XYZ file of C-alpha atoms in Angstrom:
742
model
C -6.625 14.026 10.626
C -10.320 14.859 10.276
C -12.479 16.548 12.850
C -16.106 17.649 12.930
C -19.057 15.282 13.184
C -17.343 11.998 12.367
C -18.465 9.737 15.213
C -21.742 7.871 15.324
C -22.489 8.657 11.668
C -20.959 5.688 9.856
C -17.846 7.583 8.874
C -15.320 4.758 9.293
C -17.193 2.241 7.094
C -17.761 5.043 4.559
C -14.006 5.683 4.417
C -13.332 1.948 4.234
C -15.586 1.580 1.171
C -14.210 4.778 -0.363
C -10.631 3.505 -0.014
C -11.528 0.248 -1.767
C -13.238 2.215 -4.549
C -10.173 4.421 -5.127
C -7.566 1.694 -4.691
C -6.093 3.190 -1.515
C -4.164 1.121 1.042
C -3.757 2.064 4.696
C -6.044 2.379 7.707
C -8.536 4.525 9.629
C -9.168 4.816 13.368
C -11.124 6.921 15.824
C -9.005 9.049 18.079
C -10.990 10.709 20.887
C -13.688 12.095 18.650
C -11.463 12.764 15.646
C -10.574 10.415 12.807
C -7.038 9.567 11.760
C -6.441 8.187 8.254
C -3.294 6.814 6.669
C -3.760 6.547 2.911
C -1.231 5.271 0.423
C -1.576 5.196 -3.339
C -0.823 6.915 -6.613
C -0.928 10.713 -6.191
C -3.969 11.263 -8.430
C -5.928 8.570 -6.606
C -4.970 10.075 -3.254
C -6.126 13.525 -4.343
C -9.496 12.173 -5.482
C -9.813 10.118 -2.283
C -9.100 13.177 -0.108
C -11.631 15.306 -1.977
C -14.298 12.599 -1.648
C -13.785 12.369 2.123
C -15.696 15.626 2.542
C -17.580 15.961 -0.760
C -19.232 12.520 -0.546
C -19.462 12.192 3.239
C -22.586 10.563 4.686
C -25.510 12.989 5.143
C -25.309 12.821 8.940
C -21.561 13.549 8.949
C -19.852 16.946 8.868
C -16.122 16.252 8.464
C -13.327 18.815 8.197
C -9.709 18.080 7.360
C -7.843 19.458 10.377
C -4.285 18.446 9.447
C -2.341 16.526 6.811
C 1.257 15.458 6.387
C 3.313 13.415 3.919
C 4.986 10.239 5.179
C 7.597 7.891 3.776
C 6.297 4.981 1.698
C 5.308 1.871 3.665
C 4.492 -1.651 2.560
C 0.696 -1.726 2.895
C -1.434 -4.326 1.141
C -5.016 -3.396 2.026
C -7.184 -0.903 3.896
C -8.468 -1.696 7.363
C -10.278 -0.199 10.338
C -7.960 -0.109 13.346
C -9.089 -0.085 16.995
C -9.834 3.321 18.456
C -7.297 5.278 20.504
C -8.115 7.587 23.426
C -4.713 9.050 24.234
C -5.501 12.493 22.795
C -7.620 15.269 24.239
C -11.285 14.471 23.490
C -12.809 16.318 20.539
C -16.322 14.967 20.821
C -19.182 15.804 18.449
C -22.591 14.479 19.488
C -24.736 13.752 16.431
C -28.405 14.775 16.578
C -31.289 12.410 15.889
C -32.069 11.894 12.202
C -34.906 10.427 10.158
C -34.639 7.011 8.540
C -32.491 6.835 5.402
C -33.949 5.552 2.080
C -32.402 2.108 2.544
C -33.978 1.640 5.980
C -37.341 2.874 4.720
C -37.177 0.425 1.803
C -36.574 -2.434 4.228
C -39.620 -1.711 6.399
C -41.770 -1.617 3.224
C -40.399 -4.862 1.770
C -42.456 -7.915 2.858
C -39.465 -10.149 2.110
C -37.135 -8.263 4.460
C -36.670 -9.423 8.051
C -37.261 -5.837 9.228
C -40.572 -5.482 7.383
C -42.843 -3.087 9.311
C -40.261 -2.809 12.079
C -40.706 0.706 13.567
C -37.185 1.003 15.053
C -35.122 0.288 11.960
C -31.882 2.296 11.605
C -28.282 2.154 10.423
C -25.144 4.275 10.715
C -26.760 6.946 8.517
C -29.954 7.451 10.460
C -31.941 7.022 13.624
C -31.601 8.247 17.209
C -28.269 9.445 18.608
C -28.490 12.393 21.024
C -31.589 11.071 22.779
C -30.141 7.629 23.530
C -26.462 8.289 24.343
C -25.918 7.976 28.096
C -22.158 8.417 28.262
C -19.168 8.395 25.926
C -17.479 6.729 24.166
C -20.450 6.141 21.885
C -20.704 2.369 22.211
C -23.877 0.326 22.591
C -23.337 -0.405 26.333
C -23.291 3.379 26.892
C -26.688 3.934 25.256
C -30.290 3.196 26.161
C -29.974 0.154 23.838
C -27.721 -1.582 26.376
C -30.587 -3.779 27.550
C -31.207 -5.239 24.081
C -28.736 -8.037 23.255
C -28.002 -8.402 19.549
C -29.330 -11.497 17.802
C -26.831 -13.416 15.591
C -28.051 -11.738 12.389
C -27.725 -8.197 13.818
C -24.379 -9.056 15.439
C -23.010 -10.162 12.061
C -24.079 -6.874 10.456
C -22.614 -4.919 13.369
C -19.169 -6.567 12.939
C -18.896 -6.378 9.130
C -17.000 -3.229 7.948
C -18.605 -3.387 4.505
C -22.120 -3.392 5.978
C -23.963 -0.105 6.427
C -24.772 -1.209 9.997
C -21.111 -1.628 10.984
C -20.991 -0.281 14.548
C -24.475 1.220 14.257
C -25.011 1.326 18.005
C -28.861 1.475 17.936
C -29.054 -1.504 15.517
C -32.122 -3.668 16.138
C -34.659 -5.985 14.547
C -37.949 -7.618 15.581
C -36.036 -10.507 17.157
C -33.750 -8.543 19.477
C -34.869 -4.907 19.539
C -37.497 -2.682 21.134
C -41.194 -3.237 20.530
C -44.474 -1.340 20.656
C -47.374 -1.651 23.062
C -50.779 -0.012 22.813
C -52.820 0.649 25.949
C -56.318 2.082 25.598
C -57.301 4.656 28.182
C -59.809 2.281 29.797
C -58.077 0.319 32.537
C -60.023 -2.845 31.697
C -59.123 -2.848 27.998
C -56.563 -5.318 26.681
C -53.059 -4.196 25.704
C -51.765 -4.986 22.217
C -48.085 -5.464 21.362
C -45.871 -5.368 18.294
C -47.555 -4.809 14.940
C -50.953 -5.367 16.574
C -50.260 -2.291 18.730
C -49.713 -0.177 15.627
C -52.892 -1.522 14.045
C -54.927 -0.781 17.191
C -53.518 2.745 17.494
C -54.278 3.514 13.841
C -57.846 2.270 14.256
C -58.323 4.450 17.341
C -57.051 7.523 15.476
C -59.399 6.856 12.559
C -62.258 6.609 15.085
C -61.531 10.086 16.488
C -59.371 9.242 19.509
C -56.623 11.423 20.947
C -53.478 9.347 21.495
C -50.142 9.860 23.219
C -47.493 8.406 20.895
C -43.882 7.911 21.997
C -41.352 8.899 19.348
C -37.596 9.522 19.243
C -37.254 12.477 21.608
C -40.538 12.252 23.500
C -44.285 11.935 23.158
C -46.658 13.530 20.674
C -50.342 14.041 21.270
C -52.051 12.938 18.068
C -55.491 12.929 16.491
C -56.928 12.950 12.971
C -56.120 16.322 11.394
C -59.305 16.298 9.307
C -61.610 15.633 12.282
C -62.862 18.918 13.862
C -64.422 17.082 16.811
C -61.148 15.289 17.643
C -59.240 18.574 17.359
C -61.722 20.238 19.704
C -61.348 17.432 22.261
C -57.562 17.747 22.153
C -57.747 21.532 22.549
C -60.193 21.355 25.441
C -58.234 18.712 27.329
C -54.695 20.049 26.998
C -55.918 22.935 27.203
C -54.719 24.687 24.065
C -57.637 26.806 22.973
C -56.201 28.643 19.966
C -52.458 27.976 19.673
C -51.643 26.437 16.273
C -51.276 22.667 16.071
C -48.651 21.035 13.867
C -49.796 18.533 11.251
C -47.883 15.378 10.356
C -48.269 14.553 6.652
C -47.407 11.395 4.742
C -44.451 11.926 2.413
C -46.803 12.704 -0.481
C -46.282 15.846 -2.568
C -49.845 15.933 -3.864
C -51.476 15.809 -0.440
C -49.020 18.272 1.084
C -49.346 20.826 -1.716
C -53.115 20.640 -1.536
C -52.887 22.116 1.972
C -49.825 24.402 1.970
C -47.781 26.374 -0.539
C -44.380 24.671 -0.899
C -41.382 25.793 -2.899
C -38.681 23.411 -4.031
C -36.509 24.678 -1.184
C -39.123 24.166 1.518
C -39.902 20.672 0.239
C -36.204 19.843 0.452
C -36.079 21.180 4.014
C -39.135 19.143 5.004
C -37.457 16.018 3.598
C -34.072 16.685 5.191
C -32.836 14.201 7.831
C -33.701 16.829 10.488
C -37.422 16.654 9.620
C -38.422 20.007 11.194
C -41.832 21.590 11.551
C -42.100 24.311 8.888
C -44.603 27.156 9.113
C -46.011 27.520 5.598
C -48.895 29.486 4.019
C -52.097 27.529 3.583
C -52.944 26.841 -0.040
C -56.081 28.475 -1.530
C -57.629 25.032 -2.013
C -56.817 23.777 1.525
C -59.465 21.529 3.059
C -58.151 20.792 6.561
C -60.127 22.518 9.345
C -59.436 26.133 10.298
C -59.419 24.864 13.904
C -55.841 23.661 13.362
C -54.619 27.282 13.419
C -57.466 29.661 14.321
C -57.086 33.172 12.955
C -54.103 32.252 10.781
C -53.588 31.336 7.146
C -50.422 29.442 7.971
C -49.919 25.848 9.069
C -47.073 24.082 10.843
C -46.334 20.972 8.773
C -43.867 18.134 9.123
C -43.107 14.815 7.471
C -42.522 11.573 9.403
C -39.500 11.807 11.701
C -39.075 8.073 12.419
C -40.034 4.722 10.874
C -42.752 4.474 13.531
C -44.370 7.696 12.315
C -44.150 6.540 8.693
C -45.850 3.241 9.501
C -48.516 4.900 11.641
C -49.372 7.400 8.899
C -49.583 4.630 6.311
C -51.898 2.653 8.591
C -54.156 5.654 9.262
C -54.090 6.835 5.659
C -54.484 10.550 6.461
C -52.616 13.477 8.064
C -52.415 13.632 11.862
C -52.149 16.412 14.388
C -48.798 15.968 16.167
C -48.349 18.392 19.038
C -45.875 18.118 21.914
C -46.824 15.526 24.510
C -46.532 17.727 27.575
C -48.383 20.084 29.821
C -48.170 23.559 28.301
C -44.748 25.180 28.556
C -42.994 22.127 30.006
C -40.416 19.914 28.300
C -41.878 17.083 26.252
C -42.508 13.880 28.264
C -40.232 10.883 27.656
C -41.024 8.226 30.286
C -43.837 5.694 29.772
C -45.129 5.707 33.345
C -44.912 9.485 33.637
C -46.783 9.900 30.350
C -49.494 7.512 31.580
C -49.932 9.646 34.690
C -49.542 13.178 33.386
C -51.367 12.742 30.084
C -54.187 10.567 31.417
C -56.633 13.461 31.298
C -55.794 14.224 27.666
C -55.188 10.944 25.832
C -57.733 8.222 25.049
C -54.898 5.757 24.557
C -51.123 5.346 24.614
C -48.797 3.969 21.952
C -45.680 3.233 23.993
C -42.378 1.576 23.182
C -39.717 0.177 25.509
C -36.623 1.938 24.147
C -35.735 4.428 26.919
C -35.224 8.082 25.978
C -32.224 9.470 27.828
C -33.138 13.145 27.424
C -35.988 14.986 25.663
C -35.740 16.596 22.251
C -38.898 18.319 21.039
C -39.512 18.971 17.347
C -37.551 21.819 15.813
C -39.629 24.656 14.335
C -38.597 26.813 11.375
C -40.192 29.533 9.257
C -39.279 30.970 5.850
C -38.475 34.659 6.419
C -36.691 37.067 4.083
C -35.525 34.483 1.584
C -34.280 31.826 4.023
C -35.715 29.196 6.333
C -34.924 30.431 9.845
C -35.084 28.559 13.159
C -37.714 29.418 15.763
C -37.025 26.436 18.042
C -33.997 24.149 18.220
C -34.901 20.516 18.703
C -34.756 16.974 17.414
C -32.583 16.770 14.335
C -30.753 20.105 14.572
C -29.526 20.185 18.166
C -27.118 19.992 19.863
C -26.079 22.829 17.571
C -22.351 23.482 17.312
C -20.908 26.876 16.383
C -17.297 28.014 16.190
C -16.225 30.924 18.365
C -13.975 33.639 16.910
C -11.321 32.916 19.539
C -10.928 30.613 22.545
C -12.884 31.391 25.688
C -10.594 32.073 28.669
C -12.226 29.265 30.691
C -15.011 26.720 30.140
C -18.395 28.444 30.323
C -21.969 27.296 30.855
C -24.615 29.829 29.838
C -27.995 29.073 31.384
C -30.128 31.206 29.067
C -33.377 33.029 29.697
C -36.643 32.193 31.452
C -38.820 31.567 28.385
C -37.878 29.179 25.547
C -34.849 28.178 27.574
C -31.744 26.564 26.092
C -28.263 25.960 27.526
C -24.915 26.747 25.906
C -21.587 25.123 26.756
C -18.383 26.784 25.544
C -14.732 25.800 25.745
C -11.730 26.425 23.501
C -13.379 27.749 20.304
C -16.406 25.480 20.545
C -19.973 26.516 21.393
C -22.682 23.875 21.882
C -26.322 24.947 22.159
C -28.814 22.481 23.636
C -32.240 21.622 22.248
C -35.274 23.530 23.488
C -35.999 22.938 27.175
C -39.096 25.082 27.693
C -40.364 27.796 29.981
C -38.653 27.738 33.373
C -41.765 28.188 35.490
C -42.345 24.609 36.657
C -40.675 21.849 38.608
C -40.295 19.528 35.620
C -38.658 22.246 33.518
C -36.102 22.787 36.266
C -35.517 19.038 36.552
C -34.816 18.659 32.817
C -32.693 21.828 32.906
C -30.539 20.373 35.698
C -30.247 17.043 33.887
C -28.973 18.791 30.765
C -26.531 20.880 32.807
C -24.987 17.603 33.962
C -25.349 15.747 30.662
C -23.800 18.358 28.378
C -20.696 18.655 30.516
C -20.352 14.876 30.874
C -20.928 14.096 27.196
C -18.334 16.576 25.970
C -15.873 15.938 28.795
C -15.933 19.589 29.897
C -16.540 21.063 33.335
C -17.638 24.682 33.418
C -15.523 27.054 35.491
C -17.981 29.960 35.191
C -21.718 30.390 34.727
C -23.365 33.053 32.589
C -26.970 34.013 33.266
C -29.609 36.598 32.439
C -29.328 39.719 34.592
C -32.997 39.528 35.652
C -32.837 38.697 39.396
C -36.213 36.911 39.382
C -35.485 34.490 36.550
C -35.295 30.857 37.699
C -32.049 30.413 35.782
C -30.502 33.496 37.447
C -31.392 32.260 40.928
C -30.176 28.746 40.111
C -26.815 30.060 38.912
C -26.365 32.187 42.019
C -27.033 29.182 44.271
C -24.103 27.217 42.818
C -20.533 27.462 44.053
C -19.235 28.713 40.712
C -18.428 32.293 39.688
C -21.415 33.893 37.948
C -21.459 36.671 35.344
C -24.867 38.197 34.541
C -25.474 39.379 30.966
C -28.235 41.827 30.110
C -31.022 40.243 28.095
C -30.897 42.508 25.061
C -27.109 42.595 25.024
C -27.300 38.805 24.674
C -29.818 39.098 21.824
C -27.547 41.494 19.922
C -24.407 39.471 20.651
C -26.013 36.226 19.473
C -26.833 37.796 16.123
C -23.379 39.293 15.599
C -21.682 36.177 16.969
C -23.269 33.733 14.579
C -22.371 36.034 11.673
C -18.768 36.230 12.920
C -18.906 40.034 13.132
C -16.758 41.885 15.643
C -17.052 45.461 14.429
C -19.563 48.177 15.312
C -23.164 47.495 14.222
C -26.583 48.899 14.945
C -28.869 46.155 16.256
C -32.606 46.451 16.891
C -33.529 44.101 19.752
C -37.330 43.994 19.845
C -39.204 41.470 21.969
C -41.575 41.150 24.916
C -39.675 42.278 27.972
C -36.201 41.811 29.397
C -34.242 43.277 32.283
C -32.376 46.356 31.073
C -29.111 47.957 32.141
C -31.037 50.751 33.902
C -33.183 48.288 35.865
C -36.313 48.878 33.763
C -38.076 46.471 31.415
C -36.617 46.832 27.932
C -38.072 45.414 24.754
C -37.886 47.960 21.943
C -34.188 48.854 21.882
C -31.542 49.872 19.367
C -28.014 49.042 20.506
C -24.821 50.278 18.911
C -21.493 48.523 19.265
C -20.198 44.979 19.228
C -20.490 41.894 21.473
C -19.386 42.813 24.977
C -19.500 46.547 24.291
C -23.033 47.792 23.626
C -24.357 51.337 23.957
C -28.053 51.990 24.449
C -28.628 54.285 21.494
C -32.428 54.344 21.158
C -35.667 52.833 22.387
C -39.387 52.910 21.840
C -41.112 55.460 24.057
C -41.728 53.727 27.415
C -45.202 53.301 28.873
C -46.546 51.950 32.148
C -48.289 48.617 31.711
C -51.238 48.000 34.077
C -50.987 44.524 35.542
C -47.339 44.031 34.566
C -46.737 40.474 33.323
C -50.464 39.939 32.700
C -50.114 42.216 29.680
C -48.659 39.369 27.609
C -51.952 37.444 27.788
C -54.313 40.435 27.924
C -53.574 42.761 24.980
C -56.223 45.243 26.130
C -53.869 46.209 28.983
C -51.241 47.416 26.510
C -53.966 49.277 24.595
C -55.059 50.994 27.802
C -51.462 51.918 28.628
C -50.830 53.605 25.264
C -54.113 55.492 25.364
C -53.690 56.670 28.947
C -50.062 57.694 28.344
C -51.276 59.814 25.403
C -54.283 61.284 27.212
C -56.725 59.404 25.015
C -59.907 58.000 26.487
C -60.056 54.225 26.906
C -62.359 52.074 29.028
C -60.832 48.661 29.782
C -63.028 45.531 29.815
C -62.879 44.969 33.605
C -65.495 45.310 36.336
C -63.887 48.399 37.902
C -62.091 50.297 35.108
C -61.778 53.525 37.138
C -59.993 51.719 39.965
C -57.565 50.152 37.501
C -56.745 53.532 36.000
C -56.238 55.041 39.436
C -53.807 52.229 40.296
C -52.022 52.841 37.003
C -51.758 56.570 37.726
C -50.141 55.823 41.094
C -47.763 53.317 39.520
C -49.210 50.331 41.429
C -48.331 47.105 39.596
C -47.731 49.157 36.467
C -44.037 48.871 35.566
C -42.617 51.039 32.797
C -41.562 49.175 29.661
C -40.413 49.930 26.130
C -41.485 46.483 24.886
C -42.191 46.267 21.167
C -44.094 43.045 21.805
C -46.571 44.895 24.000
C -46.898 47.560 21.285
C -48.026 44.811 18.909
C -50.447 43.539 21.563
C -51.936 47.028 21.854
C -52.328 47.263 18.081
C -54.122 43.886 17.996
C -56.536 45.125 20.659
C -57.140 48.583 19.196
C -57.887 47.162 15.747
C -60.500 44.892 17.307
C -58.666 41.614 16.601
C -58.097 40.370 20.140
C -58.699 41.506 23.726
C -57.508 38.421 25.616
C -54.948 35.894 24.332
C -54.832 32.192 25.136
C -51.131 31.879 24.243
C -48.049 34.074 24.087
C -47.823 36.034 20.838
C -51.407 35.443 19.718
C -52.178 39.149 19.272
C -49.048 39.916 17.205
C -49.576 36.776 15.092
C -53.175 37.689 14.317
C -52.111 41.254 13.572
C -49.498 40.059 11.078
C -52.046 37.761 9.468
C -54.575 40.597 9.145
C -52.001 42.781 7.371
C -50.584 40.057 5.137
C -52.252 40.938 1.831
C -52.760 44.675 2.273
C -50.275 47.392 1.201
C -49.553 49.606 4.183
C -49.143 53.361 4.413
C -46.252 54.407 6.655
C -46.926 57.132 9.198
C -43.978 59.247 10.332
C -42.972 58.438 13.922
C -41.032 61.218 15.701
C -37.536 60.452 16.976
C -36.433 62.507 19.967
C -32.619 62.775 19.969
C -32.247 65.393 22.719
C -30.718 62.853 25.113
C -29.624 59.210 25.202
C -31.248 56.889 24.627
C -33.177 58.453 21.778
C -36.910 57.833 21.912
C -39.057 56.668 19.018
C -42.609 57.825 19.650
C -45.481 55.470 18.785
C -48.182 58.087 19.588
C -49.024 58.970 15.926
C -50.138 55.361 15.434
C -53.014 55.611 17.915
C -55.503 57.601 15.804
C -54.962 55.245 12.863
C -55.295 52.108 14.995
C -58.494 53.426 16.610
C -60.088 54.544 13.327
C -63.027 52.133 13.055
C -63.877 53.655 9.684
C -60.896 51.869 8.157
C -60.745 48.075 7.708
C -58.751 46.268 10.387
C -56.491 44.858 7.669
C -55.549 48.357 6.495
C -54.847 49.548 10.026
C -52.701 46.476 10.711
C -50.779 46.995 7.461
C -50.202 50.683 8.241
C -48.861 49.698 11.674
C -46.293 47.314 10.163
C -45.300 49.759 7.431
C -44.824 52.565 9.952
C -42.535 50.529 12.198
C -40.452 49.313 9.251
C -40.012 52.892 8.020
C -39.144 54.026 11.550
C -36.410 51.372 11.750
C -34.931 52.652 8.478
C -35.144 56.298 9.534
C -33.547 55.603 12.915
C -30.707 53.707 11.221
C -30.105 56.630 8.848
C -30.044 59.060 11.764
C -27.647 56.861 13.715
C -25.329 56.531 10.706
C -24.892 60.282 10.789
C -23.423 59.990 14.279
C -21.717 56.576 14.345
C -19.717 54.561 11.829
C -21.449 51.342 10.746
C -22.762 49.668 7.618
C -24.565 46.687 9.159
C -27.970 46.736 10.844
C -29.243 43.731 12.777
C -32.833 42.717 13.488
C -33.318 40.288 16.377
C -35.592 39.468 19.293
C -38.886 37.617 19.215
C -40.722 40.398 17.354
C -38.636 39.612 14.254
C -40.261 36.191 14.010
C -42.853 38.389 12.281
C -42.175 37.772 8.594
C -44.031 40.849 7.359
C -42.229 43.319 9.613
C -38.838 41.685 9.013
C -39.148 41.675 5.237
C -40.457 45.254 5.106
C -37.648 46.486 7.348
C -34.983 44.492 5.504
C -36.076 45.885 2.143
C -36.104 49.472 3.346
C -32.755 49.160 5.105
C -31.151 47.621 2.028
C -32.583 50.368 -0.161
C -30.963 52.833 2.258
C -27.571 51.181 1.684
C -27.270 49.017 4.816
C -26.344 45.350 5.042
C -29.030 43.595 7.099
C -28.194 40.850 9.592
C -30.846 38.238 10.440
C -30.521 35.071 12.493
C -29.561 32.009 10.464
C -28.745 29.140 12.854
C -29.848 30.544 16.205
C -33.480 31.520 16.861
C -33.998 35.279 17.133
C -36.232 34.695 20.172
C -35.086 33.834 23.698
C -33.830 30.409 22.583
C -30.743 32.259 21.286
C -30.045 34.020 24.588
C -27.735 31.303 25.984
C -25.423 31.516 22.954
C -25.613 35.310 23.093
C -24.470 35.240 26.711
C -21.319 33.403 25.616
C -20.612 35.746 22.694
C -21.170 38.797 24.887
C -18.889 37.527 27.654
C -16.183 36.610 25.149
C -16.435 40.079 23.605
C -16.170 41.757 27.001
C -12.912 39.870 27.659
C -11.325 40.817 24.345
C -7.767 41.965 24.954
C -7.631 40.781 28.582
C -6.056 37.403 27.976
């Protein structure tokens, strides 16, 4: 018996061909999401066959041998695929969406092939899965392909076990499958269909147009990446004034390496079936406009994620901007009519197709940090993400995550499923997609949650939604979830010290945390230390106005500071009285203050702009660490940032040096705090998590210093360290809190 990802990935025809190759008789069948195999043959052949089942499995598969037994010899003369059985408890694994395999790409480039230039080509090894499955079992009538009847040629491939399209549910061709349509923004312009639509869209992009292009998991907004005027139009219309834009490159090493620095490992990741966006350093000889990522020497790059994108790039002949087709912060749009309406003020034209998208899946985003490529956003290709829990949960759980970068997590038995990125939960559409996924995840996996887990913040949309249901609800503190997610994915259930540094989150004392050090294990955290709290004038506005954090630090320290507002004295008086000036220990706001005080940024147009520019400024400058006092008189200990202020405000030093000193000082403070804590508590592992540790410079400096001090450093590997990992952390924390009860 094999379990794991063995459905919807061509596993049965793979086993069929493997059995013929090894001279094995018997059969294979699906059994409620698992695969059952009876193999008969000479013992050496059987051993090689069993090893190949996992070692040579299709790229989209992830099989595990769950059980084996020896049976008496039977008279078997061949190997066959038997009908599926559904009498066992479902053990469903939903495959994510994958890029086209080499065979399918070769077909669309072969003029003699019947699928030449067909943008929806796929087989059992590639193509959409998660975004088109409506219900299970995974059969064509239960997908968004139900409305496309197979032509005789496709039907023959679908029924032939030796064919790589045997039971490939999204199978299609130009005769019977989906097709493209191109609609220019002008209502009077003619619509083109099929290959003519692709040609018209490519011509519009070459002419400087901004297009909305429907892909696998939703729409992209696209324009020519080498055209500054087109980039400016896209930025002004979305609006997205400074936030970096991802660039879609042809699968061409020479062109890619002209613009970004790629290692062998990052090239392999870019070419993986997941096809993520990778954040990579710009090459010294880069020629693409700085407007793609203002203030940064890093570019988000991706390779084509579908045959449509490959064909479009080949027709345009140059890299394209490919940013999410949405209104900022919302889930990516998936419906043709809704895209026409909501993107009408942004796009000059629309490249639609008529294959419905059941649920959105935005691009995944990853960044090389500390020797590994680490996830920043889960999306198309790598989600749903499945993790194994250390022990069974006492009842099925649905964790509804945080407010920003929201994801969902469904847990039952020892299984944990994390959804793709949903978005920020501040709008009606985000809530609508959230509620759809709540229903979909439970239906797809055949699990109904008996308890909800949510962030403890009473004003979060997800918290209020959970409390309005009829199910039992368990709140989990934000930073406890961060720490538990990190320990959970590493499979660690012993005391650790974990630094949870981010923007802000609701703390166990009712204040806004964000620069914490927690000691313990999932479900049992002690608040050991924190950054010195400060009152932030304007509260939540501080995330977009770094000068507010700068004012807070200066005023808290008795240092003169005049904020850039019409009535600075009135603002300070309000701050002194505590009016709309909540106390916070947020490390993210500390980075904002540093960006402002070094003169890099007063007002941000997107979340994290100040910290990102600060990291960029410090990138190539060796920093000098300043000693930051640690007050251990009472719990939680307080790490004082005050000695940083004179250095940050010293206009006689280059901004790059001040930014580098800031990073070096915080990394040294993390090491020193860990050493001090190790003198009081028993631990050898130190974790770094929370959105601040998306900062490669800080993370690598801190990791190096902690390792030199003798600690093992834990960093996120499969879950994002930002709020996208909160839903999984809520599950790990709840499971830890119940340890020993059941």
